[in-house]
Amino acid sequence: SAVISQKPSRDICQRGTSLTIQCQVDSQVTMMFWYRQQPGQSLTLIATANQGSEATYESGFVIDKFPISRPNLTFSTLTVSNMSPEDSSIYLCSVERGRVLDTQYFGPGTRLTVL
Amino acid sequence: GQQLNQSPQSMFIQEGEDVSMNCTSSSIFNTWLWYKQDPGEGPVLLIALYKAGELTSNGRLTAQFGITRKDSFLNISASIPSDVGIYFCAGTGANSKLTFGKGITLSVRP
């Protein structure tokens, strides 16, 4: 498995501001993923972050709104920019690990509320 | 696109009972994963399945990768109160991305 930590664990933010979420893994991984989980919903992939290259965004998510950094093989950040109440969600990072590189382990999540 | 179907949305069982959850798709998946999410936490991986027909156990949990590669089930035996939570199935298909079902909320009555 993997030990993944996220900061902050929760935050309450004002409309129009930005929040940067950090994800730290206990060992080097090639790919890190960022997901959004809206209240009462399932997980939706925002983007895949590889070290040394730009993140790959899923349909409906853009870099200007969700810029991602991946400075090394154990760390990534996701910024939620110009927030609105619709951005209120849990944001989760995950990494691939396992017998076959299709097994993802998740961090504890960051619970964001936008007023 | 790839979709995973989980139903019902909620299940209510008595402590000590067994429960089975299914996950189905119209597409073929190469990997099936089962996660449990407690309130305020990230999903925790319960069981990972990598081969059609594979049957894997983890304590009171048993999961199988369907032969057609379009379904999987998770069984929980002798349920206890701490089994409450949301159970998600997830799978990796042709696009190599992890797709999640909508989840089943399990309640266990003492």
mmCIF file of C-alpha atoms in Angstrom:
data_model
loop_
_atom_site.group_PDB
_atom_site.id
_atom_site.type_symbol
_atom_site.label_atom_id
_atom_site.label_comp_id
_atom_site.label_asym_id
_atom_site.label_seq_id
_atom_site.Cartn_x
_atom_site.Cartn_y
_atom_site.Cartn_z
ATOM 1 C CA SER A 1 0.000 0.000 0.000
ATOM 2 C CA ALA A 2 1.029 3.654 0.253
ATOM 3 C CA VAL A 3 0.987 6.260 2.989
ATOM 4 C CA ILE A 4 -0.459 9.460 1.585
ATOM 5 C CA SER A 5 -1.045 12.697 3.436
ATOM 6 C CA GLN A 6 -2.936 15.778 2.343
ATOM 7 C CA LYS A 7 -2.934 19.333 3.626
ATOM 8 C CA PRO A 8 -5.138 21.004 4.594
ATOM 9 C CA SER A 9 -7.625 18.384 5.767
ATOM 10 C CA ARG A 10 -10.415 20.926 5.444
ATOM 11 C CA ASP A 11 -10.930 24.596 4.743
ATOM 12 C CA ILE A 12 -13.653 27.151 4.409
ATOM 13 C CA CYS A 13 -12.937 29.757 1.754
ATOM 14 C CA GLN A 14 -14.521 32.847 0.333
ATOM 15 C CA ARG A 15 -15.809 33.078 -3.208
ATOM 16 C CA GLY A 16 -13.187 34.334 -5.656
ATOM 17 C CA THR A 17 -10.162 33.170 -3.684
ATOM 18 C CA SER A 18 -7.826 30.251 -4.425
ATOM 19 C CA LEU A 19 -6.696 27.297 -2.337
ATOM 20 C CA THR A 20 -3.673 25.075 -2.869
ATOM 21 C CA ILE A 21 -3.913 21.493 -1.663
ATOM 22 C CA GLN A 22 -0.749 19.490 -1.008
ATOM 23 C CA CYS A 23 -0.293 15.744 -1.412
ATOM 24 C CA GLN A 24 2.734 13.916 -0.009
ATOM 25 C CA VAL A 25 3.526 10.207 -0.581
ATOM 26 C CA ASP A 26 5.843 8.080 1.529
ATOM 27 C CA SER A 27 7.827 6.788 -1.461
ATOM 28 C CA GLN A 28 8.461 7.668 -5.087
ATOM 29 C CA VAL A 29 5.647 7.110 -7.552
ATOM 30 C CA THR A 30 5.427 7.801 -11.258
ATOM 31 C CA MET A 31 1.832 8.905 -11.482
ATOM 32 C CA MET A 32 -0.316 10.864 -9.083
ATOM 33 C CA PHE A 33 -3.983 11.556 -9.610
ATOM 34 C CA TRP A 34 -6.361 14.232 -8.411
ATOM 35 C CA TYR A 35 -10.067 13.522 -7.943
ATOM 36 C CA ARG A 36 -13.088 15.524 -6.928
ATOM 37 C CA GLN A 37 -15.972 14.077 -4.927
ATOM 38 C CA GLN A 38 -18.967 16.358 -4.786
ATOM 39 C CA PRO A 39 -21.355 15.950 -1.844
ATOM 40 C CA GLY A 40 -23.059 12.572 -1.938
ATOM 41 C CA GLN A 41 -21.424 11.674 -5.245
ATOM 42 C CA SER A 42 -18.799 9.322 -6.572
ATOM 43 C CA LEU A 43 -15.234 10.226 -7.491
ATOM 44 C CA THR A 44 -14.423 12.085 -10.687
ATOM 45 C CA LEU A 45 -10.894 12.254 -12.057
ATOM 46 C CA ILE A 46 -9.651 15.822 -12.516
ATOM 47 C CA ALA A 47 -6.171 15.184 -13.868
ATOM 48 C CA THR A 48 -3.132 12.930 -13.894
ATOM 49 C CA ALA A 49 0.155 14.444 -12.740
ATOM 50 C CA ASN A 50 3.457 13.061 -13.978
ATOM 51 C CA GLN A 51 6.763 14.383 -12.748
ATOM 52 C CA GLY A 52 8.573 16.428 -15.378
ATOM 53 C CA SER A 53 5.629 17.020 -17.653
ATOM 54 C CA GLU A 54 2.385 18.941 -17.689
ATOM 55 C CA ALA A 55 -0.622 17.381 -16.075
ATOM 56 C CA THR A 56 -3.213 15.688 -18.280
ATOM 57 C CA TYR A 57 -6.720 17.008 -17.628
ATOM 58 C CA GLU A 58 -9.992 15.179 -18.061
ATOM 59 C CA SER A 59 -12.900 16.549 -20.033
ATOM 60 C CA GLY A 60 -14.561 19.356 -18.119
ATOM 61 C CA PHE A 61 -11.463 20.349 -16.170
ATOM 62 C CA VAL A 62 -8.967 22.992 -17.317
ATOM 63 C CA ILE A 63 -5.532 24.054 -16.198
ATOM 64 C CA ASP A 64 -6.546 27.666 -15.539
ATOM 65 C CA LYS A 65 -9.088 26.518 -12.962
ATOM 66 C CA PHE A 66 -7.120 23.599 -11.491
ATOM 67 C CA PRO A 67 -3.380 24.207 -11.943
ATOM 68 C CA ILE A 68 -1.260 21.274 -10.791
ATOM 69 C CA SER A 69 2.393 21.068 -9.855
ATOM 70 C CA ARG A 70 4.514 17.919 -9.623
ATOM 71 C CA PRO A 71 7.990 19.046 -8.609
ATOM 72 C CA ASN A 72 9.249 15.571 -7.616
ATOM 73 C CA LEU A 73 8.234 11.931 -7.355
ATOM 74 C CA THR A 74 6.689 12.180 -3.875
ATOM 75 C CA PHE A 75 4.777 15.472 -3.951
ATOM 76 C CA SER A 76 2.049 17.263 -5.896
ATOM 77 C CA THR A 77 -0.220 20.256 -5.434
ATOM 78 C CA LEU A 78 -3.639 21.066 -6.815
ATOM 79 C CA THR A 79 -4.897 24.653 -6.770
ATOM 80 C CA VAL A 80 -8.593 25.424 -6.956
ATOM 81 C CA SER A 81 -8.697 28.905 -8.477
ATOM 82 C CA ASN A 82 -11.281 31.661 -8.365
ATOM 83 C CA MET A 83 -13.542 29.497 -6.240
ATOM 84 C CA SER A 84 -17.315 29.473 -6.296
ATOM 85 C CA PRO A 85 -19.761 27.548 -4.068
ATOM 86 C CA GLU A 86 -19.975 24.881 -6.796
ATOM 87 C CA ASP A 87 -16.353 23.998 -6.023
ATOM 88 C CA SER A 88 -17.344 22.797 -2.557
ATOM 89 C CA SER A 89 -16.213 19.167 -2.609
ATOM 90 C CA ILE A 90 -13.748 16.700 -1.224
ATOM 91 C CA TYR A 91 -10.510 16.751 -3.212
ATOM 92 C CA LEU A 92 -8.501 13.537 -3.150
ATOM 93 C CA CYS A 93 -5.095 12.601 -4.418
ATOM 94 C CA SER A 94 -4.147 9.044 -5.233
ATOM 95 C CA VAL A 95 -1.161 7.057 -6.435
ATOM 96 C CA GLU A 96 -0.752 3.862 -8.378
ATOM 97 C CA ARG A 97 0.938 0.992 -6.610
ATOM 98 C CA GLY A 98 0.633 -2.734 -6.766
ATOM 99 C CA ARG A 99 1.126 -5.962 -8.576
ATOM 100 C CA VAL A 100 -0.252 -4.407 -11.714
ATOM 101 C CA LEU A 101 -0.054 -0.657 -12.003
ATOM 102 C CA ASP A 102 -3.829 -0.302 -11.980
ATOM 103 C CA THR A 103 -4.300 -0.234 -8.241
ATOM 104 C CA GLN A 104 -4.789 3.189 -6.716
ATOM 105 C CA TYR A 105 -4.443 4.221 -3.093
ATOM 106 C CA PHE A 106 -6.057 7.389 -1.836
ATOM 107 C CA GLY A 107 -5.144 10.106 0.568
ATOM 108 C CA PRO A 108 -7.544 11.179 3.312
ATOM 109 C CA GLY A 109 -8.946 14.031 1.219
ATOM 110 C CA THR A 110 -9.360 17.773 1.635
ATOM 111 C CA ARG A 111 -12.874 18.920 2.435
ATOM 112 C CA LEU A 112 -13.431 22.318 0.849
ATOM 113 C CA THR A 113 -16.389 24.576 1.555
ATOM 114 C CA VAL A 114 -16.763 27.770 -0.476
ATOM 115 C CA LEU A 115 -19.053 30.455 0.880
ATOM 116 C CA GLY B 1 -17.698 5.975 -22.095
ATOM 117 C CA GLN B 2 -17.078 3.322 -19.488
ATOM 118 C CA GLN B 3 -19.640 3.171 -16.709
ATOM 119 C CA LEU B 4 -20.045 1.007 -13.647
ATOM 120 C CA ASN B 5 -23.475 0.321 -12.234
ATOM 121 C CA GLN B 6 -24.032 -0.236 -8.550
ATOM 122 C CA SER B 7 -27.450 -0.667 -7.039
ATOM 123 C CA PRO B 8 -29.280 -0.248 -4.838
ATOM 124 C CA GLN B 9 -28.022 3.106 -3.570
ATOM 125 C CA SER B 10 -28.526 2.006 0.049
ATOM 126 C CA MET B 11 -28.670 -1.302 1.892
ATOM 127 C CA PHE B 12 -29.850 -1.968 5.422
ATOM 128 C CA ILE B 13 -28.905 -5.191 7.187
ATOM 129 C CA GLN B 14 -28.937 -6.635 10.669
ATOM 130 C CA GLU B 15 -25.681 -7.174 12.527
ATOM 131 C CA GLY B 16 -24.457 -10.705 11.893
ATOM 132 C CA GLU B 17 -26.063 -10.995 8.467
ATOM 133 C CA ASP B 18 -24.174 -11.515 5.226
ATOM 134 C CA VAL B 19 -24.512 -9.015 2.392
ATOM 135 C CA SER B 20 -23.597 -9.129 -1.273
ATOM 136 C CA MET B 21 -23.008 -6.170 -3.579
ATOM 137 C CA ASN B 22 -22.780 -6.299 -7.338
ATOM 138 C CA CYS B 23 -21.096 -4.078 -9.849
ATOM 139 C CA THR B 24 -21.852 -4.388 -13.550
ATOM 140 C CA SER B 25 -20.815 -2.773 -16.781
ATOM 141 C CA SER B 26 -21.544 -3.026 -20.490
ATOM 142 C CA SER B 27 -17.787 -2.718 -21.137
ATOM 143 C CA ILE B 28 -14.962 -5.103 -20.376
ATOM 144 C CA PHE B 29 -12.705 -4.180 -17.463
ATOM 145 C CA ASN B 30 -9.167 -5.417 -16.866
ATOM 146 C CA THR B 31 -9.003 -4.686 -13.155
ATOM 147 C CA TRP B 32 -11.717 -4.540 -10.508
ATOM 148 C CA LEU B 33 -11.200 -2.793 -7.209
ATOM 149 C CA TRP B 34 -13.465 -2.500 -4.182
ATOM 150 C CA TYR B 35 -13.128 0.475 -1.822
ATOM 151 C CA LYS B 36 -14.812 1.484 1.429
ATOM 152 C CA GLN B 37 -15.205 5.111 2.400
ATOM 153 C CA ASP B 38 -16.021 6.273 5.900
ATOM 154 C CA PRO B 39 -17.424 9.765 6.489
ATOM 155 C CA GLY B 40 -14.725 12.415 6.204
ATOM 156 C CA GLU B 41 -12.117 9.968 4.943
ATOM 157 C CA GLY B 42 -10.640 8.931 1.620
ATOM 158 C CA PRO B 43 -11.581 5.581 0.062
ATOM 159 C CA VAL B 44 -9.663 2.622 1.468
ATOM 160 C CA LEU B 45 -8.823 -0.264 -0.844
ATOM 161 C CA LEU B 46 -10.430 -3.512 0.314
ATOM 162 C CA ILE B 47 -9.727 -5.973 -2.471
ATOM 163 C CA ALA B 48 -8.070 -5.801 -5.889
ATOM 164 C CA LEU B 49 -8.856 -8.302 -8.672
ATOM 165 C CA TYR B 50 -6.696 -8.674 -11.758
ATOM 166 C CA LYS B 51 -7.878 -11.775 -13.614
ATOM 167 C CA ALA B 52 -11.230 -13.004 -14.929
ATOM 168 C CA GLY B 53 -12.641 -15.577 -12.534
ATOM 169 C CA GLU B 54 -10.324 -14.552 -9.710
ATOM 170 C CA LEU B 55 -11.812 -15.019 -6.244
ATOM 171 C CA THR B 56 -10.049 -13.191 -3.408
ATOM 172 C CA SER B 57 -10.725 -12.936 0.301
ATOM 173 C CA ASN B 58 -9.694 -10.382 2.886
ATOM 174 C CA GLY B 59 -10.955 -11.441 6.304
ATOM 175 C CA ARG B 60 -14.759 -11.412 6.186
ATOM 176 C CA LEU B 61 -14.721 -9.936 2.682
ATOM 177 C CA THR B 62 -14.755 -11.960 -0.524
ATOM 178 C CA ALA B 63 -14.779 -10.540 -4.021
ATOM 179 C CA GLN B 64 -14.819 -12.095 -7.471
ATOM 180 C CA PHE B 65 -13.845 -10.858 -10.921
ATOM 181 C CA GLY B 66 -16.607 -12.052 -13.263
ATOM 182 C CA ILE B 67 -15.767 -14.464 -16.043
ATOM 183 C CA THR B 68 -17.190 -12.111 -18.669
ATOM 184 C CA ARG B 69 -15.001 -9.286 -17.232
ATOM 185 C CA LYS B 70 -18.135 -7.142 -17.090
ATOM 186 C CA ASP B 71 -19.039 -7.651 -13.468
ATOM 187 C CA SER B 72 -17.764 -8.193 -9.959
ATOM 188 C CA PHE B 73 -19.309 -8.877 -6.582
ATOM 189 C CA LEU B 74 -18.283 -8.202 -3.015
ATOM 190 C CA ASN B 75 -19.562 -10.309 -0.128
ATOM 191 C CA ILE B 76 -19.350 -9.309 3.504
ATOM 192 C CA SER B 77 -20.026 -12.109 5.951
ATOM 193 C CA ALA B 78 -21.189 -11.805 9.560
ATOM 194 C CA SER B 79 -21.543 -8.030 9.390
ATOM 195 C CA ILE B 80 -20.559 -5.859 12.334
ATOM 196 C CA PRO B 81 -21.387 -2.209 13.102
ATOM 197 C CA SER B 82 -18.043 -0.931 11.800
ATOM 198 C CA ASP B 83 -18.923 -2.250 8.330
ATOM 199 C CA VAL B 84 -21.127 0.810 7.839
ATOM 200 C CA GLY B 85 -19.890 3.089 5.106
ATOM 201 C CA ILE B 86 -19.994 3.616 1.377
ATOM 202 C CA TYR B 87 -18.715 0.783 -0.796
ATOM 203 C CA PHE B 88 -17.435 1.716 -4.243
ATOM 204 C CA CYS B 89 -16.499 -0.590 -7.033
ATOM 205 C CA ALA B 90 -13.937 0.713 -9.503
ATOM 206 C CA GLY B 91 -12.348 -0.674 -12.597
ATOM 207 C CA THR B 92 -9.761 -0.029 -15.244
ATOM 208 C CA GLY B 93 -10.844 -0.647 -18.794
ATOM 209 C CA ALA B 94 -9.626 0.002 -22.290
ATOM 210 C CA ASN B 95 -8.804 3.645 -21.584
ATOM 211 C CA SER B 96 -6.582 2.657 -18.622
ATOM 212 C CA LYS B 97 -8.376 5.134 -16.370
ATOM 213 C CA LEU B 98 -10.015 4.191 -13.101
ATOM 214 C CA THR B 99 -13.799 4.440 -13.313
ATOM 215 C CA PHE B 100 -15.918 4.463 -10.151
ATOM 216 C CA GLY B 101 -19.426 3.281 -9.523
ATOM 217 C CA LYS B 102 -21.828 5.534 -7.638
ATOM 218 C CA GLY B 103 -21.369 3.592 -4.419
ATOM 219 C CA ILE B 104 -23.656 1.716 -2.050
ATOM 220 C CA THR B 105 -24.271 3.064 1.448
ATOM 221 C CA LEU B 106 -24.402 0.188 3.906
ATOM 222 C CA SER B 107 -26.158 0.511 7.241
ATOM 223 C CA VAL B 108 -25.887 -2.187 9.897
ATOM 224 C CA ARG B 109 -28.524 -2.367 12.616
ATOM 225 C CA PRO B 110 -27.231 -3.663 15.944
#
